[in-house]
Amino acid sequence: MTRTRVVIAPDSFKGTVGAADVALALAAGWSSVRPDDELVLLPMADGGEGTLAAFELAMPGARRMPVTVPGPDDRPVEASWLLLRDGTGVVELACTSGITLLDPLRPLDAHSAGFGTALADALAHGVSRLNLALGGSSSTDGGTGALAALGAVFLDAAGRPIRPGGRGLVDLAAVDLGGLPALPPGGAVILSDVTNPLLGPAGAAAVFGPQKGADAAESGLLDAGLARLAALLPADPRTPGAGAAGGTAFGLLAWGANLEAGAAAVGQALGVPAAVGGASVVITGEGRYDSQSAAGKVPSYLAGLAAAAGAPALLVAGAIDAGALAAAPVPFAQALALTDLAGGRAAALADPLAWLEAAGARLAGVF
């Protein structure tokens, strides 16, 4: 049997299976049919929960660096950041200041201090570069918690530190960024596929505030607080993506980080283009393939890379919109929906890993 180099680079099936487990299941299915092929697993991520796991699986020699941080409600959280072999640090907001760390939600008072504490730990270690994964936020504090943990000062009109969280931003009168450390030599890159600005009807508070428990009045209060912050920080609140993670992206932009939104930023950080360049076939996927998938999401990004490399792209998704698939800017050589394999959505959700493995085997047989 001819040895084939297979790159497996799926996104997570959100709310069901993380990208690393998706890749492993697809690989197991493929290997059951073609055991002699070379499999390269490059699980993708959008900056949310699971980003560290994706980097850890894709980057040999990566090391978890444990750190205890204040969670979004001040309770201590045992978290970690990832040190890559080239000296890059990967810090994930979801595991330090994420929404899954809260019960109940705290729409006005949750903060990003834990993320900043992990950043400070990475800088103290001497990282050469930072990749900042910003999905899964619990707060709408504009990144003030993170920046304060790094040395910034946010004061009210009486010269007192403002309260943590988005609630405190309404009292913000002065900012001092003089205590912030310098970025590492290679800079800092924000990893997020969110394109929302900081303020307004498409901004952090209006769009993501309700997901964090905010009602209409609270979302308005949060937006007003972010507007006060925007008037005092040296960054443009209209920047696409500035509203990511409750405006944490905006705060990081003011620190000097670069925002590279979309799957391409994560793919570049993981070395996906180089890996696909030497592939015989590429397998990608996500929870649902629909009209949004063509707008820079993981499957369309991988399909474009595969086409440039002259390799067929194969798609696995939990569900597939046939119209969106037909209109894909770069066609897939094969596409499988778990709902079709399992005979329905309920069956697919009952054991997604088994059906992902079955999809991998089916694709290997067709290939």
PDB file of C-alpha atoms in Angstrom, residues 230-342:
ATOM      1  CA  ALA A 230     -11.702  53.832  25.080  1.00  0.00           C
ATOM      2  CA  ALA A 231     -11.305  57.569  25.675  1.00  0.00           C
ATOM      3  CA  LEU A 232      -8.265  56.960  27.901  1.00  0.00           C
ATOM      4  CA  LEU A 233      -6.301  54.173  26.204  1.00  0.00           C
ATOM      5  CA  PRO A 234      -4.045  54.546  23.130  1.00  0.00           C
ATOM      6  CA  ALA A 235      -5.893  52.117  20.877  1.00  0.00           C
ATOM      7  CA  ASP A 236      -8.680  52.425  18.311  1.00  0.00           C
ATOM      8  CA  PRO A 237     -11.967  50.943  19.599  1.00  0.00           C
ATOM      9  CA  ARG A 238     -13.150  50.578  15.988  1.00  0.00           C
ATOM     10  CA  THR A 239     -10.443  48.006  15.229  1.00  0.00           C
ATOM     11  CA  PRO A 240     -12.108  44.780  14.035  1.00  0.00           C
ATOM     12  CA  GLY A 241     -11.681  42.322  16.886  1.00  0.00           C
ATOM     13  CA  ALA A 242     -11.111  44.930  19.606  1.00  0.00           C
ATOM     14  CA  GLY A 243     -14.279  43.672  21.298  1.00  0.00           C
ATOM     15  CA  ALA A 244     -12.960  40.116  21.692  1.00  0.00           C
ATOM     16  CA  ALA A 245     -13.114  38.656  25.203  1.00  0.00           C
ATOM     17  CA  GLY A 246     -15.159  41.483  26.659  1.00  0.00           C
ATOM     18  CA  GLY A 247     -12.787  44.050  25.212  1.00  0.00           C
ATOM     19  CA  THR A 248      -9.652  42.351  26.556  1.00  0.00           C
ATOM     20  CA  ALA A 249      -8.310  42.534  23.008  1.00  0.00           C
ATOM     21  CA  PHE A 250      -8.666  46.326  23.170  1.00  0.00           C
ATOM     22  CA  GLY A 251      -6.651  46.490  26.371  1.00  0.00           C
ATOM     23  CA  LEU A 252      -3.944  44.294  24.868  1.00  0.00           C
ATOM     24  CA  LEU A 253      -3.823  46.475  21.763  1.00  0.00           C
ATOM     25  CA  ALA A 254      -3.099  49.422  24.046  1.00  0.00           C
ATOM     26  CA  TRP A 255      -0.212  47.398  25.523  1.00  0.00           C
ATOM     27  CA  GLY A 256       1.178  46.939  22.011  1.00  0.00           C
ATOM     28  CA  ALA A 257      -0.058  43.500  21.019  1.00  0.00           C
ATOM     29  CA  ASN A 258      -1.044  42.799  17.405  1.00  0.00           C
ATOM     30  CA  LEU A 259      -4.465  41.443  16.570  1.00  0.00           C
ATOM     31  CA  GLU A 260      -4.473  38.815  13.828  1.00  0.00           C
ATOM     32  CA  ALA A 261      -8.046  37.610  13.687  1.00  0.00           C
ATOM     33  CA  GLY A 262      -9.216  34.399  12.091  1.00  0.00           C
ATOM     34  CA  ALA A 263      -8.127  30.841  11.493  1.00  0.00           C
ATOM     35  CA  ALA A 264      -5.103  32.018   9.512  1.00  0.00           C
ATOM     36  CA  ALA A 265      -3.523  33.528  12.644  1.00  0.00           C
ATOM     37  CA  VAL A 266      -3.903  30.314  14.625  1.00  0.00           C
ATOM     38  CA  GLY A 267      -2.791  28.242  11.638  1.00  0.00           C
ATOM     39  CA  GLN A 268       0.339  30.324  11.191  1.00  0.00           C
ATOM     40  CA  ALA A 269       1.178  29.975  14.869  1.00  0.00           C
ATOM     41  CA  LEU A 270       0.756  26.192  14.657  1.00  0.00           C
ATOM     42  CA  GLY A 271       2.771  25.850  11.459  1.00  0.00           C
ATOM     43  CA  VAL A 272      -0.191  24.550   9.480  1.00  0.00           C
ATOM     44  CA  PRO A 273       0.738  26.059   6.066  1.00  0.00           C
ATOM     45  CA  ALA A 274       4.125  24.313   6.056  1.00  0.00           C
ATOM     46  CA  ALA A 275       2.580  21.005   7.102  1.00  0.00           C
ATOM     47  CA  VAL A 276      -0.130  21.172   4.438  1.00  0.00           C
ATOM     48  CA  GLY A 277       2.508  22.041   1.834  1.00  0.00           C
ATOM     49  CA  GLY A 278       3.872  18.512   2.150  1.00  0.00           C
ATOM     50  CA  ALA A 279       0.554  16.693   2.500  1.00  0.00           C
ATOM     51  CA  SER A 280      -1.004  14.102   0.230  1.00  0.00           C
ATOM     52  CA  VAL A 281      -4.467  14.737   1.670  1.00  0.00           C
ATOM     53  CA  VAL A 282      -5.953  17.135   4.238  1.00  0.00           C
ATOM     54  CA  ILE A 283      -8.844  16.390   6.605  1.00  0.00           C
ATOM     55  CA  THR A 284     -10.587  19.264   8.367  1.00  0.00           C
ATOM     56  CA  GLY A 285     -13.912  19.832  10.074  1.00  0.00           C
ATOM     57  CA  GLU A 286     -16.128  21.671  12.554  1.00  0.00           C
ATOM     58  CA  GLY A 287     -19.374  21.181  14.410  1.00  0.00           C
ATOM     59  CA  ARG A 288     -21.596  22.654  11.714  1.00  0.00           C
ATOM     60  CA  TYR A 289     -20.625  23.615   8.181  1.00  0.00           C
ATOM     61  CA  ASP A 290     -22.899  26.424   6.971  1.00  0.00           C
ATOM     62  CA  SER A 291     -22.818  29.780   5.201  1.00  0.00           C
ATOM     63  CA  GLN A 292     -20.600  31.267   7.935  1.00  0.00           C
ATOM     64  CA  SER A 293     -17.933  28.634   7.352  1.00  0.00           C
ATOM     65  CA  ALA A 294     -16.640  30.246   4.175  1.00  0.00           C
ATOM     66  CA  ALA A 295     -15.867  33.517   5.980  1.00  0.00           C
ATOM     67  CA  GLY A 296     -12.403  32.626   7.219  1.00  0.00           C
ATOM     68  CA  LYS A 297     -13.383  29.689   9.425  1.00  0.00           C
ATOM     69  CA  VAL A 298     -11.141  26.656   9.826  1.00  0.00           C
ATOM     70  CA  PRO A 299     -12.530  24.410   7.032  1.00  0.00           C
ATOM     71  CA  SER A 300     -12.356  27.107   4.362  1.00  0.00           C
ATOM     72  CA  TYR A 301      -8.868  28.084   5.500  1.00  0.00           C
ATOM     73  CA  LEU A 302      -7.648  24.478   5.277  1.00  0.00           C
ATOM     74  CA  ALA A 303      -9.373  23.938   1.933  1.00  0.00           C
ATOM     75  CA  GLY A 304      -7.542  26.950   0.527  1.00  0.00           C
ATOM     76  CA  LEU A 305      -4.185  25.713   1.819  1.00  0.00           C
ATOM     77  CA  ALA A 306      -4.841  22.241   0.431  1.00  0.00           C
ATOM     78  CA  ALA A 307      -5.767  23.612  -2.994  1.00  0.00           C
ATOM     79  CA  ALA A 308      -2.556  25.649  -3.091  1.00  0.00           C
ATOM     80  CA  ALA A 309      -0.582  22.518  -2.220  1.00  0.00           C
ATOM     81  CA  GLY A 310      -2.370  20.391  -4.833  1.00  0.00           C
ATOM     82  CA  ALA A 311      -3.842  18.087  -2.175  1.00  0.00           C
ATOM     83  CA  PRO A 312      -7.503  17.061  -1.877  1.00  0.00           C
ATOM     84  CA  ALA A 313      -9.374  18.448   1.125  1.00  0.00           C
ATOM     85  CA  LEU A 314     -11.828  16.213   2.994  1.00  0.00           C
ATOM     86  CA  LEU A 315     -14.488  17.630   5.319  1.00  0.00           C
ATOM     87  CA  VAL A 316     -16.102  16.101   8.395  1.00  0.00           C
ATOM     88  CA  ALA A 317     -18.764  18.081  10.257  1.00  0.00           C
ATOM     89  CA  GLY A 318     -21.450  17.343  12.785  1.00  0.00           C
ATOM     90  CA  ALA A 319     -23.981  18.694  10.296  1.00  0.00           C
ATOM     91  CA  ILE A 320     -23.570  20.103   6.795  1.00  0.00           C
ATOM     92  CA  ASP A 321     -25.709  22.685   5.020  1.00  0.00           C
ATOM     93  CA  ALA A 322     -25.861  21.338   1.474  1.00  0.00           C
ATOM     94  CA  GLY A 323     -26.290  24.786  -0.070  1.00  0.00           C
ATOM     95  CA  ALA A 324     -23.269  26.165   1.766  1.00  0.00           C
ATOM     96  CA  LEU A 325     -21.208  23.160   0.740  1.00  0.00           C
ATOM     97  CA  ALA A 326     -22.165  23.606  -2.908  1.00  0.00           C
ATOM     98  CA  ALA A 327     -21.230  27.286  -2.715  1.00  0.00           C
ATOM     99  CA  ALA A 328     -17.878  26.697  -1.000  1.00  0.00           C
ATOM    100  CA  PRO A 329     -15.221  28.888  -2.654  1.00  0.00           C
ATOM    101  CA  VAL A 330     -12.841  25.914  -2.670  1.00  0.00           C
ATOM    102  CA  PRO A 331     -14.628  22.581  -3.132  1.00  0.00           C
ATOM    103  CA  PHE A 332     -14.014  19.570  -0.917  1.00  0.00           C
ATOM    104  CA  ALA A 333     -13.153  16.251  -2.532  1.00  0.00           C
ATOM    105  CA  GLN A 334     -15.342  14.460   0.026  1.00  0.00           C
ATOM    106  CA  ALA A 335     -17.657  15.664   2.803  1.00  0.00           C
ATOM    107  CA  LEU A 336     -19.251  13.632   5.585  1.00  0.00           C
ATOM    108  CA  ALA A 337     -21.790  14.713   8.203  1.00  0.00           C
ATOM    109  CA  LEU A 338     -21.961  12.790  11.471  1.00  0.00           C
ATOM    110  CA  THR A 339     -25.726  13.233  11.447  1.00  0.00           C
ATOM    111  CA  ASP A 340     -25.864  11.266   8.192  1.00  0.00           C
ATOM    112  CA  LEU A 341     -23.508   8.538   9.402  1.00  0.00           C
ATOM    113  CA  ALA A 342     -25.345   8.144  12.708  1.00  0.00           C
TER     114      ALA A 342
END
